[in-house]
Every structure is written in structure tokens, then in C-alpha cells.
Coordinates of C-alpha atoms in Angstrom, one line a residue:
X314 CA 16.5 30.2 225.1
X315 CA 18.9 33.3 223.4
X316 CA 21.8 30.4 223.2
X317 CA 19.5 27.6 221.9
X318 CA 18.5 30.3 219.3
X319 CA 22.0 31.5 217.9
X320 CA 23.0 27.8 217.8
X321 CA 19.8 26.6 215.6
X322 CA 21.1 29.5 213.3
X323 CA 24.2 28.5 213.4
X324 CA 23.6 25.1 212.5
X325 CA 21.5 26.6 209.9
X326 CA 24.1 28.9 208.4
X327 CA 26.3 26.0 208.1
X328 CA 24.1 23.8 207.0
X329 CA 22.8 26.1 204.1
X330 CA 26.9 26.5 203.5
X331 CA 27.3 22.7 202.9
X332 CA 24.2 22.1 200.5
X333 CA 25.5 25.3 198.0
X334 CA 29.0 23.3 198.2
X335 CA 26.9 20.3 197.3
X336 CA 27.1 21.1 193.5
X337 CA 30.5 22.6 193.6
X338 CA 32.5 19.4 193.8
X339 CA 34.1 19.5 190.5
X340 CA 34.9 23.0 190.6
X341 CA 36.3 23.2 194.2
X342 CA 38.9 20.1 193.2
X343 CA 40.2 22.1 190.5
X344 CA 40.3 24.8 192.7
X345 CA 42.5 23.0 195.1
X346 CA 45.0 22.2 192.4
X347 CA 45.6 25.2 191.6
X348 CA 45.6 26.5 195.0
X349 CA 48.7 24.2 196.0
X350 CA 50.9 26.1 194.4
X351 CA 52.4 29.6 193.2
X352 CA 50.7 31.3 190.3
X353 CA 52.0 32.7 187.6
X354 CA 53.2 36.6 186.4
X355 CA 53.9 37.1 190.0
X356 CA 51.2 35.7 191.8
X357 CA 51.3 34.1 195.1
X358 CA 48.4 32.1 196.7
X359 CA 48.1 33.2 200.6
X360 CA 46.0 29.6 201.0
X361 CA 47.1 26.5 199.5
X362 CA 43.7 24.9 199.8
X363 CA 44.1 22.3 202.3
X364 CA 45.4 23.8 205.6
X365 CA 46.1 27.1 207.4
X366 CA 49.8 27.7 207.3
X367 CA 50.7 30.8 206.4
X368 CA 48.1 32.5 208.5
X369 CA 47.8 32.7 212.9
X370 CA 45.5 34.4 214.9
X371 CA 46.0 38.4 215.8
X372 CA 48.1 38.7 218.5
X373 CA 48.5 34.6 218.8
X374 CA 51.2 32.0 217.3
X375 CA 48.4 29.6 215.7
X376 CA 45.6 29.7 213.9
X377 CA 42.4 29.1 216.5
X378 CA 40.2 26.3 216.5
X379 CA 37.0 28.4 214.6
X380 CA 39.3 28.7 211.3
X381 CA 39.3 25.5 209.5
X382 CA 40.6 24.5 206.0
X383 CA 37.9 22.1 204.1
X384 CA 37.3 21.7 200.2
X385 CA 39.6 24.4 199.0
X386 CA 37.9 26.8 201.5
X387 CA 39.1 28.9 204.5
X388 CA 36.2 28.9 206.7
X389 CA 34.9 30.7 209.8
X390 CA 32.6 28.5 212.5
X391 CA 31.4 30.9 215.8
X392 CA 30.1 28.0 217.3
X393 CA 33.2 27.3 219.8
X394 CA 33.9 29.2 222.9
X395 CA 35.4 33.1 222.3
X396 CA 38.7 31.5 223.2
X397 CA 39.4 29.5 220.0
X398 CA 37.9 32.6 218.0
X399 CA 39.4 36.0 216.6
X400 CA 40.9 37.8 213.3
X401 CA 43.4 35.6 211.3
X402 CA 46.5 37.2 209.7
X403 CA 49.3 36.6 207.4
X404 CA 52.4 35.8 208.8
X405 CA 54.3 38.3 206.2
X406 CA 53.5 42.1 205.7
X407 CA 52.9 43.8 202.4
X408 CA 52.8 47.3 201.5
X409 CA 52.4 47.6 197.1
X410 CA 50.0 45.0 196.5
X411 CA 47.3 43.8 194.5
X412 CA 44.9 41.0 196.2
X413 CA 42.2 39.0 194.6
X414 CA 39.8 36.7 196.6
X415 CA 36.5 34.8 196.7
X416 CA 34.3 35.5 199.8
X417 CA 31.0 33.8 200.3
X418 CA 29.1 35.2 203.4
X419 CA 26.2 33.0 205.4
X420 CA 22.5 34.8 206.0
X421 CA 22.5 38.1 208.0
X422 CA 26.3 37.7 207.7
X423 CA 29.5 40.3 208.7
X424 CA 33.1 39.9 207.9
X425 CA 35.7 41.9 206.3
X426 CA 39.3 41.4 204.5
X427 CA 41.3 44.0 206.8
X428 CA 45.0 45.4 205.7
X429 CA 48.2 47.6 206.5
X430 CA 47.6 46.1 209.9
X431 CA 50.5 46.5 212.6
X432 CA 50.7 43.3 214.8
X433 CA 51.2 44.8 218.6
X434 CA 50.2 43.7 221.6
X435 CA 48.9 47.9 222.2
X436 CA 46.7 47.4 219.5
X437 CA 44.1 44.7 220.6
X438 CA 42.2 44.6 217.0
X439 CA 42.8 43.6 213.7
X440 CA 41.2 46.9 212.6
X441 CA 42.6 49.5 214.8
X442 CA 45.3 49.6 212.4
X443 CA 43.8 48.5 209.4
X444 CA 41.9 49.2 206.9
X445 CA 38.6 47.5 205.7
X446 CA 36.9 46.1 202.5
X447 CA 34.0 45.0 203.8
X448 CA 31.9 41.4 203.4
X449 CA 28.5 41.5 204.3
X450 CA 25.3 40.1 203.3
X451 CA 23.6 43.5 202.8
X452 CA 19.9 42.6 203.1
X453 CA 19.8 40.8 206.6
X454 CA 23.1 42.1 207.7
X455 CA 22.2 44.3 211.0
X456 CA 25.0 46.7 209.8
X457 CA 23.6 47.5 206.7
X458 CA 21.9 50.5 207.5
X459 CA 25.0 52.9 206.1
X460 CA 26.0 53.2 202.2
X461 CA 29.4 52.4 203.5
X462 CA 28.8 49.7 205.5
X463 CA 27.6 47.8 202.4
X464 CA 29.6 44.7 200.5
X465 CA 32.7 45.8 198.7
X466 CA 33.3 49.6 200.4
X467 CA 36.0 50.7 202.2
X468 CA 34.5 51.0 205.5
X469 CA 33.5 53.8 207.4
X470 CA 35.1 55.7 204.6
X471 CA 33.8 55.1 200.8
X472 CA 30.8 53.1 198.9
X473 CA 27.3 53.6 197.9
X474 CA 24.3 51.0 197.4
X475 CA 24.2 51.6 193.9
X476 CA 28.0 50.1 193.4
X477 CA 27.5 47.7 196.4
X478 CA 26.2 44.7 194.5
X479 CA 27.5 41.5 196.0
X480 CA 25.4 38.0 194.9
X481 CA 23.4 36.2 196.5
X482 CA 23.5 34.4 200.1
X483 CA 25.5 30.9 199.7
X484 CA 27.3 32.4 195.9
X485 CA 30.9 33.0 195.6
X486 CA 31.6 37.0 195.3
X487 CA 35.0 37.8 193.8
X488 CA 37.2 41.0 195.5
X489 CA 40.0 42.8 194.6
X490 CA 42.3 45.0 196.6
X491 CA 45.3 47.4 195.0
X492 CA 47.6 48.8 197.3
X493 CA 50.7 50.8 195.6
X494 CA 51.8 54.2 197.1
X495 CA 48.8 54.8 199.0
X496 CA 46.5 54.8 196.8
X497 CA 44.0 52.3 197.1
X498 CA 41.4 50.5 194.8
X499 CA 38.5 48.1 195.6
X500 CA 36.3 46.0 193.6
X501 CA 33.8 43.8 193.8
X502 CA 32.4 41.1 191.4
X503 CA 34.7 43.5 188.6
X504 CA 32.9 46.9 190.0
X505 CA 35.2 49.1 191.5
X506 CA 33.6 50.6 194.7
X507 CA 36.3 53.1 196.3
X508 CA 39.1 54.7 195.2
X509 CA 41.2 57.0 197.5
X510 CA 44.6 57.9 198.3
X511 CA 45.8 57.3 201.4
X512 CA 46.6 61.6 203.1
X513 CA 45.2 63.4 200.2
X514 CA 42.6 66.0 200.8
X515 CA 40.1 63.4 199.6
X516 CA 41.5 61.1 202.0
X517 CA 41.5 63.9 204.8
X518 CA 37.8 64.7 204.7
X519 CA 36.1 60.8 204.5
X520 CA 38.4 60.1 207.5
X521 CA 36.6 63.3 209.2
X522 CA 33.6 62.4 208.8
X523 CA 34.4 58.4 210.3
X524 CA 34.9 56.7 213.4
X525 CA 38.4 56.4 212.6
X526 CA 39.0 60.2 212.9
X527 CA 40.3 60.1 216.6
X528 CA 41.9 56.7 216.2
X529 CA 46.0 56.8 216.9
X530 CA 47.0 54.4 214.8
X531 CA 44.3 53.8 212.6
X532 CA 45.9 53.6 208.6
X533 CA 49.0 55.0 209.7
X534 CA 51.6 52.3 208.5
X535 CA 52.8 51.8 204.7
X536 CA 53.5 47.9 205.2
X537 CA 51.4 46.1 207.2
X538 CA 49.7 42.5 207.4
X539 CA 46.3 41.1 206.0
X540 CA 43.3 39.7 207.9
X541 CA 40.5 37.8 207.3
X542 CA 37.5 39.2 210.0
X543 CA 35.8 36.8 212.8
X544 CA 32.6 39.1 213.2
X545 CA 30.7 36.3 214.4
X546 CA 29.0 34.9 211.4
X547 CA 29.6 32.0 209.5
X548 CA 31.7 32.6 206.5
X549 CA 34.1 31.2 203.7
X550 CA 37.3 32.1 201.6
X551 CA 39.5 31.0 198.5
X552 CA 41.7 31.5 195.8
X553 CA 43.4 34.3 198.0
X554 CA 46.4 35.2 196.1
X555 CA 48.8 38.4 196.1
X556 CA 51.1 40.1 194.1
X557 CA 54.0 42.5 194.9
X558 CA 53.5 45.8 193.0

């Protein structure tokens, strides 16, 4: 009866997914053309809008079967088997960076936009290396229970409710991600959530106080790669774009 459950709300999730894209059409095909190639003033777009290249699974040489490119979205189904599931990541690192994105998260939804992560095969997670801005639908969200759990933090580490204001279930939410000598900024929907630098005494005492405080190789490389988070809950991406600082 559990399995028959998750997949009804599954098939819900999705199919709440497809009727918001329902009056998008216009806007996603423009989208898409823009997405097909490099932007300008340095830019680079991480997803062309069409297909997954650029990107394979953590650990994996492809891309598995739950990541799918559709409309000029990157998108996240759990209903396959654990096999053809897990973290996606950029096939190039980056260490100065700025990143802009468009997440839009399904009901009682968890993801995250993970990076400085260091590809090993002694490092069995996306985020034991790196660090997270995190996506989550923060009124039915099970992990929504800490400030800096909420939409837009940096997780674990930095955000409060009052700056954690992501939209609406089934709307696009737009974050941003500067990386340049350690010090790094987040925003979300143009509010900027965290701020820290990366070994300062600021730095030092949120990583105390985390669950990354013991971790051996948690945030410890400069140059690292960027991943989009299976959690388990339907979820969609766009206009992912980065540029070299």
C-alpha cells in the first residue's frame, strides 16, 4: 500500500508539473533558443535546452535514466528503480564563478544546487565535498523544520525564514551563486540569503555548529564540480549558465 501511495504522488507531482508548463509554451520556446547557445559578456549555458550533454551522473560516465531533457527543462522523475537515479554533475570544474539558474520544485519537494565538489570514488556523495544552496518547497518540505534548511540558504550553515522566500509550488524561482576567492554569495528571487567566506572566523564557527564539522573533506577544495541534487522529489531546471570570475 506505502508503494501504491508514493507512486499516486508521484504521478501527482508530475502531473501538477505538466499543467503549470501548460501556459508556458511561448516562453519556454524562447527559452530554448536562447539556451542553444553561449551567452554573452562571458556567459556560458551549462544546458542547451534540449539534451543532457555536458552533465553525467556522480561517480558514473552518463547521465541516468531519471534526468531527462523536455521543453527547455532539466528535469528529475524518482519513479524508476534507485539504479537509474543519483546527483548529476558537470563534466568541467570551476573554482571563481558566478551561477544563475531557474529551479521549480514539486509539493513537499527537496533538492539542492551542490558545488566545489571533488569527483572520487572515496567520496560516495555529491555533498561530502560540496557545498549546498538549497531548493525546497518550505511549507510541506519534511526538512523544513531548521532556518537553514529553508529555500535559498547555504545549508547546514547560513539562512533565516525571513530571507528564505522562494514562490509558490509549480513557479519558477531564480538563484544565483558567486564563487571568487572563497567567498561566497547566494541569492534567491534577487534576495541575497548567505554570505560567507570560505576559512574566516565567520566561516569557522557556522561550520561548528553543522553536521559538516567532523566531515574530512567536506568544502575543502578551491575548484571543484557542480551538481544538481536527486533527493527524491520531482523537480525541474533551466537557463543554468556560468561565468568565469
Amino acid at each position: 500500500m506505502k508503494n501504491i501511495k508514493n507512486r499516486l504522488s508521484i504521478c501527482l507531482a508530475l502531473a501538477v508539473f505538466a499543467g503549470c508548463n501548460s501556459g508556458q509554451t511561448t516562453e519556454n520556446n524562447q527559452q530554448d533558443t536562447t539556451a542553444t547557445a553561449n551567452g554573452t559578456d562571458g556567459w556560458i549555458f551549462l544546458f542547451d535546452g534540449k539534451s543532457t550533454a555536458g552533465w553525467h551522473t556522480y561517480l558514473k560516465d552518463t547521465v541516468s535514466a531519471a534526468w531527462t531533457a523536455q521543453d527547455g527543462e532539466l528535469r528529475f522523475n524518482p519513479d524508476v528503480t534507485t539504479e537509474q537515479r543519483g546527483d548529476i554533475v558537470t563534466d568541467n570544474e570551476y573554482e571563481n564563478f558566478e551561477l544563475e539558474l531557474e529551479w521549480k520544485i514539486s509539493a513537499g519537494g527537496n533538492s539542492g544546487v551542490i558545488f566545489g565538489i571533488h569527483e572520487d570514488p572515496k567520496f560516495n556523495a555529491t555533498y561530502l565535498t560540496g557545498i549546498e544552496m538549497q531548493v525546497l518547497d518550505n511549507i510541506d518540505a519534511e526538512d523544513n523544520k531548521q532556518e537553514n534548511h529553508l529555500a535559498g540558504t547555504l545549508y547546514d550553515l547560513i539562512g533565516s525564514k525571513e530571507i528564505s522566500q522562494p514562490k509558490a509550488v509549480g513557479e519558477w524561482n531564480q538563484a544565483r551563486v558567486r564563487k571568487q576567492d572563497g567567498l561566497i554569495t547566494l541569492w534567491l528571487n534577487g534576495v541575497q540569503t548567505a554570505e560567507v567566506k570560505v576559512g574566516s572566523s565567520e566561516w569557522n564557527e557556522v561550520l561548528k555548529a553543522s553536521k559538516f564539522k567532523d566531515w574530512e573533506g567536506f568544502a575543502q577544495y578551491a575548484k571543484g564540480k557542480i551538481a544538481l541534487q536527486d533527493h527524491g522529489n520531482v523537480v525541474a531546471y533551466r537557463n543554468i549558465r556560468i561565468k568565469a570570475l
